[in-house]
Short mmCIF file of C-alpha atoms in Angstrom, two decimals:
data_model
loop_
_atom_site.label_atom_id
_atom_site.label_comp_id
_atom_site.label_asym_id
_atom_site.label_seq_id
_atom_site.Cartn_x
_atom_site.Cartn_y
_atom_site.Cartn_z
CA MET A 18 109.57 124.57 106.74
CA MET A 19 110.87 127.59 108.61
CA SER A 20 107.79 129.66 107.81
CA ILE A 21 105.46 127.35 109.77
CA GLN A 22 107.69 126.61 112.77
CA THR A 23 105.52 128.73 115.09
CA GLU A 24 102.30 127.07 113.92
CA LEU A 25 103.75 123.58 114.43
CA LYS A 26 104.85 124.44 117.99
CA GLN A 27 101.39 125.79 118.78
CA LEU A 28 99.81 122.67 117.22
CA ASN A 29 101.68 120.45 119.69
CA LYS A 30 100.47 122.53 122.64
CA ASN A 31 96.89 122.53 121.37
CA LEU A 32 96.86 118.76 120.81
CA HIS A 33 97.60 118.17 124.49
CA LYS A 34 94.72 120.45 125.49
CA MET A 35 92.33 118.92 122.96
CA ILE A 36 92.75 115.35 124.16
CA ALA A 37 92.53 116.12 127.86
CA ALA A 38 90.21 113.50 129.36
CA GLU A 39 88.71 113.14 132.82
CA ASN A 40 89.77 109.52 132.97
CA PRO A 41 93.48 109.24 133.85
CA ILE A 42 93.99 105.99 131.91
CA LEU A 43 92.46 107.40 128.72
CA TYR A 44 94.45 110.57 129.20
CA SER A 45 97.76 108.76 129.66
CA ALA A 46 97.02 106.47 126.70
CA ALA A 47 96.36 109.43 124.44
CA GLU A 48 99.18 111.46 125.98
CA GLN A 49 101.64 108.66 125.31
CA LEU A 50 100.85 108.81 121.61
CA PHE A 51 101.42 112.49 121.30
CA SER A 52 104.60 112.43 123.35
CA ALA A 53 105.99 109.88 120.89
CA GLY A 54 106.19 112.84 118.55
CA GLY A 55 106.00 111.93 114.91
CA LYS A 56 106.97 114.10 112.01
CA ARG A 57 103.73 116.12 111.87
CA ILE A 58 103.95 115.93 108.07
CA ARG A 59 100.18 116.14 107.60
CA PRO A 60 99.65 119.35 109.60
CA ALA A 61 102.73 120.86 107.91
CA ILE A 62 101.17 120.17 104.49
CA ILE A 63 97.85 121.70 105.58
CA PHE A 64 99.66 124.83 106.85
CA LEU A 65 101.65 125.19 103.63
CA ILE A 66 98.55 124.75 101.44
CA SER A 67 96.72 127.33 103.57
CA LYS A 68 99.53 129.83 102.96
CA LEU A 69 99.43 129.02 99.27
CA VAL A 70 95.68 129.50 98.76
CA ASN A 71 94.93 132.30 101.23
CA LYS A 72 95.31 135.74 99.64
CA ASP A 73 97.02 137.21 102.71
CA GLN A 74 99.17 134.06 103.20
CA ILE A 75 97.89 133.90 106.79
CA ILE A 76 96.62 130.54 108.07
CA SER A 77 93.07 130.92 109.40
CA THR A 78 91.96 129.69 112.83
CA GLU A 79 89.74 127.07 111.12
CA GLN A 80 92.63 125.78 109.01
CA LYS A 81 94.79 125.47 112.13
CA ARG A 82 92.00 123.53 113.82
CA LEU A 83 91.67 121.30 110.75
CA ALA A 84 95.40 120.46 111.00
CA GLU A 85 94.89 119.46 114.64
CA ILE A 86 91.82 117.35 113.82
CA THR A 87 93.73 115.58 111.02
CA GLU A 88 96.60 114.72 113.36
CA ILE A 89 94.19 113.35 115.99
CA ILE A 90 92.46 111.17 113.37
CA HIS A 91 95.83 109.94 112.10
CA THR A 92 96.93 109.09 115.65
CA ALA A 93 93.65 107.29 116.41
CA SER A 94 94.18 105.12 113.33
CA LEU A 95 97.71 104.24 114.51
CA VAL A 96 96.39 102.97 117.87
CA HIS A 97 93.96 100.63 116.14
CA ASP A 98 96.61 99.67 113.56
CA ASP A 99 99.05 98.66 116.29
CA ILE A 100 96.48 96.40 117.95
CA ILE A 101 95.60 94.69 114.66
CA ASP A 102 99.28 94.30 113.70
CA ASN A 103 100.25 93.37 117.25
CA CYS A 104 103.01 95.96 117.12
CA ASP A 105 105.09 96.36 120.32
CA LYS A 106 106.73 99.65 119.45
CA ARG A 107 105.75 102.76 117.54
CA ARG A 108 108.33 105.52 116.94
CA GLY A 109 110.60 103.63 119.32
CA ILE A 110 108.11 103.91 122.19
CA GLU A 111 105.97 101.14 123.65
CA THR A 112 102.54 101.03 121.97
CA VAL A 113 99.35 101.79 123.91
CA HIS A 114 98.07 98.20 123.90
CA ASN A 115 101.43 97.04 125.17
CA ALA A 116 101.62 99.66 127.90
CA PHE A 117 98.01 99.03 129.00
CA ASN A 118 96.02 96.31 127.21
CA ASN A 119 94.00 95.79 124.04
CA LYS A 120 90.75 96.90 125.62
CA ILE A 121 92.20 100.23 126.78
CA ALA A 122 93.91 100.76 123.43
CA VAL A 123 90.66 100.21 121.48
CA LEU A 124 88.92 102.69 123.79
CA ALA A 125 91.78 105.19 123.49
CA GLY A 126 91.52 105.00 119.69
CA ASP A 127 87.73 105.40 119.84
CA PHE A 128 88.11 108.30 122.25
CA LEU A 129 90.46 110.09 119.83
CA PHE A 130 88.08 109.50 116.89
CA ALA A 131 85.21 110.85 119.00
CA GLN A 132 87.22 113.91 120.06
CA SER A 133 88.15 114.64 116.45
CA SER A 134 84.47 114.36 115.40
CA TRP A 135 83.44 116.81 118.10
CA TYR A 136 86.02 119.40 117.02
CA LEU A 137 85.13 118.75 113.39
CA ALA A 138 81.44 119.48 114.04
CA ASN A 139 82.46 122.71 115.77
CA LEU A 140 84.02 124.01 112.57
CA ASN A 141 80.38 124.52 111.48
CA ASN A 142 81.16 123.71 107.87
CA LEU A 143 79.06 120.87 106.48
CA ASP A 144 81.25 120.36 103.39
CA VAL A 145 84.34 119.92 105.56
CA VAL A 146 82.47 117.51 107.87
CA LYS A 147 81.40 115.40 104.87
CA ASN A 148 84.95 115.38 103.56
CA ILE A 149 86.79 114.54 106.76
CA SER A 150 84.28 111.98 108.05
CA LYS A 151 84.87 110.01 104.82
CA ILE A 152 88.46 109.44 106.03
CA ILE A 153 87.26 107.50 109.08
CA THR A 154 85.06 105.30 106.86
CA ASP A 155 88.00 104.74 104.50
CA PHE A 156 90.27 103.72 107.39
CA ALA A 157 87.84 100.99 108.38
CA GLU A 158 87.49 99.89 104.76
CA GLY A 159 91.30 99.71 104.43
CA GLU A 160 91.69 97.67 107.61
CA VAL A 161 89.01 95.21 106.51
CA GLN A 162 90.63 94.87 103.07
CA GLN A 163 94.02 94.30 104.69
CA GLY A 164 92.53 91.65 106.94
CA MET A 165 90.86 89.91 103.99
CA THR A 166 94.08 89.80 101.95
CA SER A 167 96.36 88.75 104.83
CA PHE A 168 99.04 86.32 103.51
CA ASP A 169 97.15 86.24 100.19
CA SER A 170 99.82 85.94 97.50
CA GLN A 171 97.19 86.49 94.79
CA ILE A 172 96.92 90.18 95.72
CA SER A 173 97.48 92.43 92.69
CA ILE A 174 99.28 95.78 92.57
CA GLN A 175 95.89 97.35 91.85
CA GLU A 176 94.38 95.89 95.04
CA TYR A 177 97.46 96.95 96.98
CA THR A 178 97.11 100.53 95.67
CA GLU A 179 93.41 100.60 96.56
CA LYS A 180 94.18 99.42 100.10
CA SER A 181 96.94 102.06 100.35
CA PHE A 182 94.44 104.71 99.30
CA TYR A 183 92.01 103.78 102.06
CA LYS A 184 94.68 103.44 104.72
CA THR A 185 96.87 106.47 103.98
CA ALA A 186 96.08 108.54 100.91
CA SER A 187 92.45 109.25 101.78
CA LEU A 188 93.52 111.18 104.88
CA LEU A 189 95.87 113.44 102.91
CA ALA A 190 93.54 113.82 99.93
CA CYS A 191 90.50 114.78 102.00
CA SER A 192 92.36 117.05 104.41
CA CYS A 193 94.13 118.90 101.57
CA LYS A 194 90.75 119.42 99.90
CA ALA A 195 89.13 120.52 103.19
CA THR A 196 91.88 123.15 103.60
CA THR A 197 90.74 124.77 100.35
CA ILE A 198 87.03 124.39 101.23
CA LEU A 199 87.69 126.47 104.37
CA ASN A 200 89.20 129.13 102.14
CA LYS A 201 85.95 129.09 100.04
CA SER A 202 88.06 128.09 97.04
CA HIS A 203 86.65 127.24 93.67
CA LYS A 204 85.71 123.58 93.01
CA ILE A 205 88.59 123.24 90.52
CA MET A 206 91.12 124.22 93.18
CA GLN A 207 89.47 121.86 95.69
CA ASN A 208 89.80 119.02 93.22
CA ASP A 209 93.44 119.90 92.40
CA PHE A 210 94.44 119.70 96.05
CA TYR A 211 92.44 116.51 96.56
CA LEU A 212 94.52 114.90 93.78
CA TYR A 213 97.73 116.42 95.14
CA GLY A 214 97.01 114.84 98.55
CA LYS A 215 96.00 111.53 97.00
CA HIS A 216 99.22 111.14 94.99
CA LEU A 217 101.32 112.29 97.91
CA GLY A 218 99.55 109.83 100.23
CA LEU A 219 100.08 106.90 97.86
CA ALA A 220 103.77 107.73 97.50
CA PHE A 221 104.00 108.06 101.28
CA GLN A 222 102.57 104.56 101.81
CA ILE A 223 104.74 102.90 99.15
CA ILE A 224 107.87 104.52 100.62
CA ASP A 225 106.84 103.37 104.10
CA ASP A 226 106.45 99.83 102.77
CA ILE A 227 109.91 99.95 101.18
CA LEU A 228 111.42 101.27 104.43
CA ASP A 229 109.81 98.39 106.32
CA LEU A 230 112.17 96.12 104.35
CA THR A 231 115.26 98.32 103.99
CA GLY A 232 115.23 100.54 107.09
CA LEU A 233 117.10 99.98 110.31
CA PRO A 234 114.93 99.16 113.35
CA LYS A 235 116.30 102.21 115.23
CA ASP A 236 115.12 104.51 112.42
CA LEU A 237 111.82 102.71 111.92
CA GLY A 238 110.98 102.68 115.63
CA LYS A 239 109.83 99.06 115.12
CA PRO A 240 111.44 95.81 113.84
CA ALA A 241 112.17 95.60 110.10
CA GLY A 242 110.00 93.16 108.13
CA SER A 243 106.95 93.79 110.35
CA ASP A 244 104.67 93.85 107.29
CA LEU A 245 105.71 90.31 106.30
CA ILE A 246 105.10 88.93 109.80
CA ASN A 247 101.63 90.52 109.81
CA GLY A 248 100.74 89.12 106.39
CA ASN A 249 100.61 92.57 104.91
CA LEU A 250 101.92 91.91 101.39
CA THR A 251 103.30 95.13 99.91
CA ALA A 252 104.54 96.27 96.48
CA PRO A 253 108.17 95.05 96.76
CA LEU A 254 106.99 91.57 97.78
CA ILE A 255 104.29 91.43 95.05
CA PHE A 256 106.94 92.29 92.43
CA THR A 257 109.33 89.64 93.79
CA LEU A 258 106.76 86.82 93.81
CA ASN A 259 106.85 86.42 90.02
CA LYS A 260 110.61 85.95 90.07
CA LYS A 261 111.09 83.91 93.24
CA PRO A 262 108.50 81.15 93.53
CA GLU A 263 110.13 79.92 96.79
CA LEU A 264 108.67 83.01 98.47
CA GLN A 265 105.27 81.42 98.00
CA LYS A 266 106.11 78.65 100.48
CA MET A 267 107.14 81.16 103.14
CA ILE A 268 103.91 83.09 102.67
CA ASP A 269 101.91 79.85 102.97
CA GLN A 270 103.75 79.17 106.24
CA GLU A 271 102.91 82.75 107.30
CA PHE A 272 106.58 83.60 107.94
CA GLN A 273 106.44 81.71 111.20
CA PHE A 274 110.23 81.35 111.39
CA LYS A 275 112.43 84.37 112.05
CA LYS A 276 114.96 83.14 109.48
CA ASN A 277 112.17 83.09 106.87
CA VAL A 278 111.61 86.80 107.35
CA ASN A 279 115.31 87.55 106.88
CA GLU A 280 115.48 85.23 103.86
CA ALA A 281 112.45 86.90 102.29
CA VAL A 282 113.86 90.39 102.90
CA ASN A 283 117.17 89.38 101.28
CA MET A 284 115.34 87.77 98.38
CA ILE A 285 113.37 90.97 97.76
CA LYS A 286 116.56 93.07 97.99
CA ASN A 287 118.27 90.83 95.42
CA THR A 288 115.70 91.57 92.72
CA ASN A 289 114.76 94.93 91.21
CA ALA A 290 111.48 94.89 93.19
CA ILE A 291 112.50 97.71 95.53
CA GLN A 292 113.45 99.88 92.54
CA LYS A 293 110.14 99.08 90.82
CA ALA A 294 108.20 100.06 93.92
CA LYS A 295 110.30 103.21 94.23
CA ASP A 296 109.53 104.08 90.58
CA ILE A 297 105.80 103.94 91.34
CA ALA A 298 106.29 106.19 94.38
CA GLU A 299 108.30 108.60 92.24
CA GLU A 300 105.53 108.68 89.63
CA HIS A 301 103.01 109.70 92.30
CA ILE A 302 105.39 112.35 93.66
CA GLN A 303 105.85 113.74 90.13
CA LEU A 304 102.07 113.84 89.60
CA ALA A 305 101.61 115.69 92.90
CA MET A 306 104.39 118.16 92.06
CA HIS A 307 103.03 118.70 88.56
CA ILE A 308 99.72 119.97 89.98
CA ILE A 309 101.55 122.59 92.06
CA LYS A 310 104.11 123.53 89.39
CA SER A 311 101.64 123.84 86.53
CA LYS A 312 98.92 125.78 88.37
CA TYR A 313 100.21 127.30 91.59
CA ALA A 314 103.87 128.09 90.91
CA TYR A 315 103.10 131.83 90.81
CA THR A 316 102.50 131.77 94.56
CA ASN A 317 104.73 130.88 97.47
CA SER A 318 104.91 127.18 96.54
CA LYS A 319 108.59 126.48 97.12
CA GLU A 320 108.20 124.96 100.59
CA LEU A 321 105.31 122.75 99.53
CA LEU A 322 107.41 121.39 96.66
CA LEU A 323 110.32 120.84 99.05
CA ILE A 324 108.24 118.80 101.51
CA THR A 325 106.81 116.80 98.59
CA TYR A 326 110.28 115.98 97.38
CA TYR A 327 111.56 115.30 100.89
CA LEU A 328 109.20 112.32 101.12
CA LEU A 329 110.88 110.66 98.17
CA ASN A 330 114.36 111.26 99.60
CA ARG A 331 113.54 109.21 102.69
CA ILE A 332 114.59 106.11 100.75
CA ASN A 333 117.67 107.42 99.00
#
Protein backbone atom coordinates (compact mmCIF):
# COMPACT_ATOMS: atom_id res chain seq x y z
CA MET A 1 0.00 0.00 0.00
CA MET A 2 3.00 2.23 -0.55
CA SER A 3 1.23 4.30 -3.19
CA ILE A 4 -1.39 5.60 -0.73
CA GLN A 5 0.83 6.17 2.32
CA THR A 6 0.58 9.97 1.96
CA GLU A 7 -3.21 9.89 1.63
CA LEU A 8 -3.57 7.68 4.72
CA LYS A 9 -1.39 10.04 6.79
CA GLN A 10 -3.46 13.02 5.66
CA LEU A 11 -6.67 11.09 6.42
CA ASN A 12 -5.61 10.70 10.06
CA LYS A 13 -4.91 14.43 10.37
CA ASN A 14 -8.22 15.34 8.74
CA LEU A 15 -10.22 12.98 10.98
CA HIS A 16 -9.02 14.84 14.07
CA LYS A 17 -10.09 18.17 12.56
CA MET A 18 -13.44 16.81 11.38
CA ILE A 19 -14.55 15.55 14.77
CA ALA A 20 -13.49 18.62 16.72
CA ALA A 21 -16.37 19.43 19.09
CA GLU A 22 -16.99 22.37 21.38
CA ASN A 23 -17.83 20.04 24.23
CA PRO A 24 -14.64 18.66 25.83
CA ILE A 25 -16.26 15.36 26.87
CA LEU A 26 -17.60 14.66 23.37
CA TYR A 27 -14.27 15.66 21.92
CA SER A 28 -12.26 13.39 24.20
CA ALA A 29 -14.70 10.51 23.61
CA ALA A 30 -14.34 10.83 19.85
CA GLU A 31 -10.62 11.56 20.10
CA GLN A 32 -10.08 8.40 22.12
CA LEU A 33 -11.54 6.32 19.31
CA PHE A 34 -9.33 7.76 16.66
CA SER A 35 -6.21 7.56 18.78
CA ALA A 36 -6.86 3.83 19.17
CA GLY A 37 -5.79 3.67 15.54
CA GLY A 38 -7.25 0.78 13.65
CA LYS A 39 -6.06 -0.57 10.36
CA ARG A 40 -7.84 2.01 8.16
CA ILE A 41 -8.63 -0.82 5.74
CA ARG A 42 -11.81 0.85 4.47
CA PRO A 43 -10.22 4.17 3.48
CA ALA A 44 -7.30 2.27 1.93
CA ILE A 45 -9.74 0.32 -0.26
CA ILE A 46 -11.53 3.54 -1.29
CA PHE A 47 -8.18 5.15 -2.21
CA LEU A 48 -7.09 2.13 -4.25
CA ILE A 49 -10.43 1.93 -6.10
CA SER A 50 -10.20 5.67 -6.83
CA LYS A 51 -6.77 5.16 -8.39
CA LEU A 52 -8.11 2.24 -10.37
CA VAL A 53 -11.15 4.00 -11.86
CA ASN A 54 -9.83 7.56 -12.28
CA LYS A 55 -8.21 8.08 -15.68
CA ASP A 56 -5.33 10.12 -14.24
CA GLN A 57 -4.94 7.73 -11.25
CA ILE A 58 -5.26 10.76 -8.95
CA ILE A 59 -7.66 10.51 -6.00
CA SER A 60 -10.15 13.39 -6.12
CA THR A 61 -10.88 15.67 -3.15
CA GLU A 62 -14.42 14.21 -2.97
CA GLN A 63 -13.12 10.64 -2.90
CA LYS A 64 -10.72 11.56 -0.08
CA ARG A 65 -13.62 13.10 1.83
CA LEU A 66 -15.70 9.96 1.21
CA ALA A 67 -12.92 7.84 2.77
CA GLU A 68 -12.98 10.08 5.85
CA ILE A 69 -16.79 9.93 6.10
CA THR A 70 -16.70 6.12 5.82
CA GLU A 71 -14.17 5.85 8.64
CA ILE A 72 -16.23 8.14 10.88
CA ILE A 73 -19.37 6.05 10.23
CA HIS A 74 -17.44 2.86 10.94
CA THR A 75 -16.09 4.31 14.20
CA ALA A 76 -19.55 5.52 15.27
CA SER A 77 -20.88 1.99 14.79
CA LEU A 78 -18.07 0.59 16.97
CA VAL A 79 -19.01 2.89 19.86
CA HIS A 80 -22.60 1.68 19.79
CA ASP A 81 -21.45 -1.92 19.27
CA ASP A 82 -19.25 -1.79 22.35
CA ILE A 83 -22.12 -0.55 24.52
CA ILE A 84 -24.47 -3.28 23.27
CA ASP A 85 -21.79 -5.98 23.67
CA ASN A 86 -20.60 -4.50 26.96
CA CYS A 87 -17.04 -4.60 25.65
CA ASP A 88 -14.35 -3.23 28.01
CA LYS A 89 -11.57 -2.91 25.47
CA ARG A 90 -11.32 -2.11 21.79
CA ARG A 91 -7.94 -2.35 20.00
CA GLY A 92 -6.41 -2.84 23.43
CA ILE A 93 -7.68 0.53 24.67
CA GLU A 94 -10.49 1.15 27.14
CA THR A 95 -13.82 1.64 25.33
CA VAL A 96 -15.68 4.96 25.46
CA HIS A 97 -18.51 3.71 27.68
CA ASN A 98 -15.95 2.30 30.07
CA ALA A 99 -13.87 5.47 30.16
CA PHE A 100 -16.95 7.69 30.58
CA ASN A 101 -20.38 6.02 30.82
CA ASN A 102 -23.07 4.56 28.58
CA LYS A 103 -24.89 7.86 28.20
CA ILE A 104 -21.77 9.69 26.99
CA ALA A 105 -20.87 6.80 24.69
CA VAL A 106 -24.32 6.79 23.04
CA LEU A 107 -24.04 10.54 22.52
CA ALA A 108 -20.48 10.23 21.19
CA GLY A 109 -21.69 7.64 18.65
CA ASP A 110 -24.65 9.84 17.68
CA PHE A 111 -22.33 12.84 17.39
CA LEU A 112 -20.06 10.94 14.98
CA PHE A 113 -23.04 9.78 12.88
CA ALA A 114 -24.29 13.38 12.77
CA GLN A 115 -20.86 14.72 11.79
CA SER A 116 -20.57 12.15 9.01
CA SER A 117 -24.05 13.11 7.70
CA TRP A 118 -23.09 16.78 7.62
CA TYR A 119 -19.91 16.11 5.63
CA LEU A 120 -21.83 13.70 3.40
CA ALA A 121 -24.42 16.37 2.55
CA ASN A 122 -21.58 18.76 1.71
CA LEU A 123 -20.39 16.45 -1.06
CA ASN A 124 -23.45 17.78 -2.94
CA ASN A 125 -24.04 14.48 -4.67
CA LEU A 126 -27.52 13.07 -4.10
CA ASP A 127 -26.65 9.58 -5.39
CA VAL A 128 -23.76 9.31 -2.95
CA VAL A 129 -25.96 10.57 -0.08
CA LYS A 130 -28.59 7.92 -0.90
CA ASN A 131 -25.93 5.24 -1.02
CA ILE A 132 -24.05 6.09 2.15
CA SER A 133 -27.10 6.88 4.28
CA LYS A 134 -28.32 3.33 3.57
CA ILE A 135 -25.30 2.08 5.56
CA ILE A 136 -26.54 3.75 8.75
CA THR A 137 -29.98 2.16 8.29
CA ASP A 138 -28.34 -1.22 7.69
CA PHE A 139 -26.26 -0.90 10.87
CA ALA A 140 -29.40 -0.43 12.93
CA GLU A 141 -31.08 -3.34 11.14
CA GLY A 142 -28.04 -5.55 11.85
CA GLU A 143 -27.96 -4.63 15.53
CA VAL A 144 -31.68 -5.35 15.92
CA GLN A 145 -31.28 -8.71 14.15
CA GLN A 146 -28.33 -9.58 16.37
CA GLY A 147 -30.35 -8.68 19.45
CA MET A 148 -33.30 -10.79 18.28
CA THR A 149 -31.12 -13.86 17.65
CA SER A 150 -29.04 -13.56 20.84
CA PHE A 151 -28.29 -17.08 22.20
CA ASP A 152 -30.69 -18.48 19.58
CA SER A 153 -29.23 -21.82 18.52
CA GLN A 154 -31.81 -22.09 15.71
CA ILE A 155 -30.01 -19.37 13.72
CA SER A 156 -29.16 -20.56 10.20
CA ILE A 157 -26.03 -19.78 8.17
CA GLN A 158 -28.29 -17.76 5.86
CA GLU A 159 -29.52 -15.57 8.74
CA TYR A 160 -25.96 -15.22 9.98
CA THR A 161 -24.82 -14.06 6.52
CA GLU A 162 -27.68 -11.57 6.29
CA LYS A 163 -26.78 -10.14 9.70
CA SER A 164 -23.11 -9.94 8.63
CA PHE A 165 -24.16 -8.04 5.52
CA TYR A 166 -26.01 -5.41 7.54
CA LYS A 167 -23.31 -5.09 10.17
CA THR A 168 -20.16 -5.09 8.02
CA ALA A 169 -20.54 -5.73 4.30
CA SER A 170 -23.04 -2.94 3.63
CA LEU A 171 -20.47 -0.32 4.64
CA LEU A 172 -17.85 -1.67 2.22
CA ALA A 173 -20.33 -2.36 -0.58
CA CYS A 174 -21.93 1.09 -0.49
CA SER A 175 -18.69 3.02 -0.02
CA CYS A 176 -16.96 1.15 -2.88
CA LYS A 177 -19.94 1.95 -5.10
CA ALA A 178 -20.00 5.61 -3.97
CA THR A 179 -16.30 5.90 -4.93
CA THR A 180 -17.23 5.08 -8.52
CA ILE A 181 -20.33 7.34 -8.45
CA LEU A 182 -18.02 10.27 -7.61
CA ASN A 183 -15.98 9.37 -10.67
CA LYS A 184 -19.23 9.52 -12.77
CA SER A 185 -18.65 5.88 -13.68
CA HIS A 186 -21.04 3.80 -15.69
CA LYS A 187 -23.77 1.89 -13.80
CA ILE A 188 -22.10 -1.44 -14.65
CA MET A 189 -18.87 -0.35 -12.97
CA GLN A 190 -20.82 0.97 -9.96
CA ASN A 191 -22.51 -2.40 -9.60
CA ASP A 192 -19.21 -4.31 -10.00
CA PHE A 193 -17.61 -2.40 -7.15
CA TYR A 194 -20.73 -2.72 -5.01
CA LEU A 195 -20.42 -6.52 -5.34
CA TYR A 196 -16.66 -6.38 -4.78
CA GLY A 197 -17.23 -4.51 -1.50
CA LYS A 198 -20.07 -6.81 -0.47
CA HIS A 199 -18.02 -10.01 -0.89
CA LEU A 200 -15.00 -8.44 0.75
CA GLY A 201 -17.15 -7.25 3.68
CA LEU A 202 -18.70 -10.68 4.22
CA ALA A 203 -15.26 -12.33 4.17
CA PHE A 204 -14.02 -9.67 6.59
CA GLN A 205 -16.82 -10.43 9.07
CA ILE A 206 -16.43 -14.21 8.88
CA ILE A 207 -12.66 -13.91 9.42
CA ASP A 208 -13.27 -11.60 12.39
CA ASP A 209 -15.63 -14.19 13.86
CA ILE A 210 -13.04 -16.94 13.42
CA LEU A 211 -10.36 -14.76 15.05
CA ASP A 212 -12.68 -14.17 18.01
CA LEU A 213 -12.26 -17.89 18.74
CA THR A 214 -8.68 -18.52 17.62
CA GLY A 215 -6.89 -15.20 18.19
CA LEU A 216 -4.84 -14.21 21.19
CA PRO A 217 -6.35 -11.46 23.38
CA LYS A 218 -3.27 -9.24 22.84
CA ASP A 219 -3.80 -9.39 19.06
CA LEU A 220 -7.57 -9.03 19.26
CA GLY A 221 -7.42 -6.07 21.64
CA LYS A 222 -10.27 -7.76 23.58
CA PRO A 223 -10.80 -11.15 25.30
CA ALA A 224 -11.17 -14.20 23.04
CA GLY A 225 -14.64 -15.76 22.93
CA SER A 226 -16.38 -12.38 23.37
CA ASP A 227 -18.98 -13.32 20.74
CA LEU A 228 -20.07 -16.39 22.75
CA ILE A 229 -20.44 -14.39 25.98
CA ASN A 230 -22.58 -11.82 24.14
CA GLY A 231 -24.81 -14.47 22.59
CA ASN A 232 -23.58 -13.62 19.14
CA LEU A 233 -23.63 -17.04 17.47
CA THR A 234 -21.25 -17.06 14.51
CA ALA A 235 -20.46 -19.44 11.62
CA PRO A 236 -17.93 -21.70 13.45
CA LEU A 237 -20.39 -22.24 16.31
CA ILE A 238 -23.36 -22.85 13.97
CA PHE A 239 -21.33 -25.52 12.14
CA THR A 240 -20.29 -27.17 15.43
CA LEU A 241 -23.82 -27.35 16.86
CA ASN A 242 -24.84 -30.23 14.56
CA LYS A 243 -21.90 -32.31 15.72
CA LYS A 244 -21.74 -31.44 19.41
CA PRO A 245 -25.20 -31.40 20.99
CA GLU A 246 -23.66 -30.61 24.42
CA LEU A 247 -22.99 -27.09 23.10
CA GLN A 248 -26.74 -26.56 23.17
CA LYS A 249 -26.80 -26.72 26.98
CA MET A 250 -24.08 -24.09 27.27
CA ILE A 251 -25.97 -21.79 24.91
CA ASP A 252 -29.15 -22.29 26.95
CA GLN A 253 -27.17 -21.30 30.06
CA GLU A 254 -25.88 -18.27 28.11
CA PHE A 255 -22.23 -19.22 28.74
CA GLN A 256 -22.51 -17.89 32.25
CA PHE A 257 -19.46 -19.83 33.45
CA LYS A 258 -15.97 -18.89 32.26
CA LYS A 259 -15.05 -22.56 31.90
CA ASN A 260 -18.03 -23.00 29.55
CA VAL A 261 -16.59 -20.44 27.18
CA ASN A 262 -13.21 -22.22 27.12
CA GLU A 263 -14.91 -25.60 26.71
CA ALA A 264 -17.02 -24.30 23.82
CA VAL A 265 -13.98 -22.74 22.11
CA ASN A 266 -12.08 -26.04 22.40
CA MET A 267 -15.08 -27.98 21.15
CA ILE A 268 -15.32 -25.74 18.08
CA LYS A 269 -11.56 -26.07 17.45
CA ASN A 270 -11.82 -29.87 17.62
CA THR A 271 -14.25 -30.06 14.71
CA ASN A 272 -13.76 -28.87 11.13
CA ALA A 273 -16.07 -25.90 11.81
CA ILE A 274 -13.28 -23.30 11.67
CA GLN A 275 -12.13 -24.70 8.31
CA LYS A 276 -15.71 -24.66 6.99
CA ALA A 277 -16.13 -21.04 8.01
CA LYS A 278 -12.75 -20.22 6.47
CA ASP A 279 -13.83 -21.89 3.20
CA ILE A 280 -16.86 -19.59 3.03
CA ALA A 281 -14.64 -16.55 3.65
CA GLU A 282 -12.27 -17.75 0.93
CA GLU A 283 -15.18 -18.14 -1.50
CA HIS A 284 -16.17 -14.51 -0.92
CA ILE A 285 -12.56 -13.36 -1.33
CA GLN A 286 -12.32 -15.29 -4.62
CA LEU A 287 -15.57 -13.72 -5.86
CA ALA A 288 -14.28 -10.25 -4.98
CA MET A 289 -10.94 -10.91 -6.69
CA HIS A 290 -12.64 -12.37 -9.75
CA ILE A 291 -14.47 -9.06 -10.37
CA ILE A 292 -11.17 -7.17 -10.38
CA LYS A 293 -9.18 -9.79 -12.32
CA SER A 294 -11.77 -10.37 -15.02
CA LYS A 295 -12.68 -6.73 -15.69
CA TYR A 296 -10.10 -4.35 -14.27
CA ALA A 297 -6.80 -6.23 -14.50
CA TYR A 298 -5.64 -3.95 -17.34
CA THR A 299 -5.30 -1.09 -14.87
CA ASN A 300 -3.18 -0.66 -11.78
CA SER A 301 -5.05 -3.34 -9.80
CA LYS A 302 -2.16 -5.15 -8.12
CA GLU A 303 -2.41 -3.35 -4.77
CA LEU A 304 -6.17 -3.80 -4.58
CA LEU A 305 -5.74 -7.54 -5.15
CA LEU A 306 -3.00 -7.63 -2.51
CA ILE A 307 -5.16 -5.97 0.16
CA THR A 308 -8.03 -8.32 -0.75
CA TYR A 309 -5.80 -11.32 -0.27
CA TYR A 310 -4.22 -9.90 2.88
CA LEU A 311 -7.61 -10.13 4.62
CA LEU A 312 -7.71 -13.87 4.11
CA ASN A 313 -4.16 -14.30 5.41
CA ARG A 314 -5.11 -12.84 8.78
CA ILE A 315 -6.20 -16.33 9.84
CA ASN A 316 -3.39 -18.38 8.38
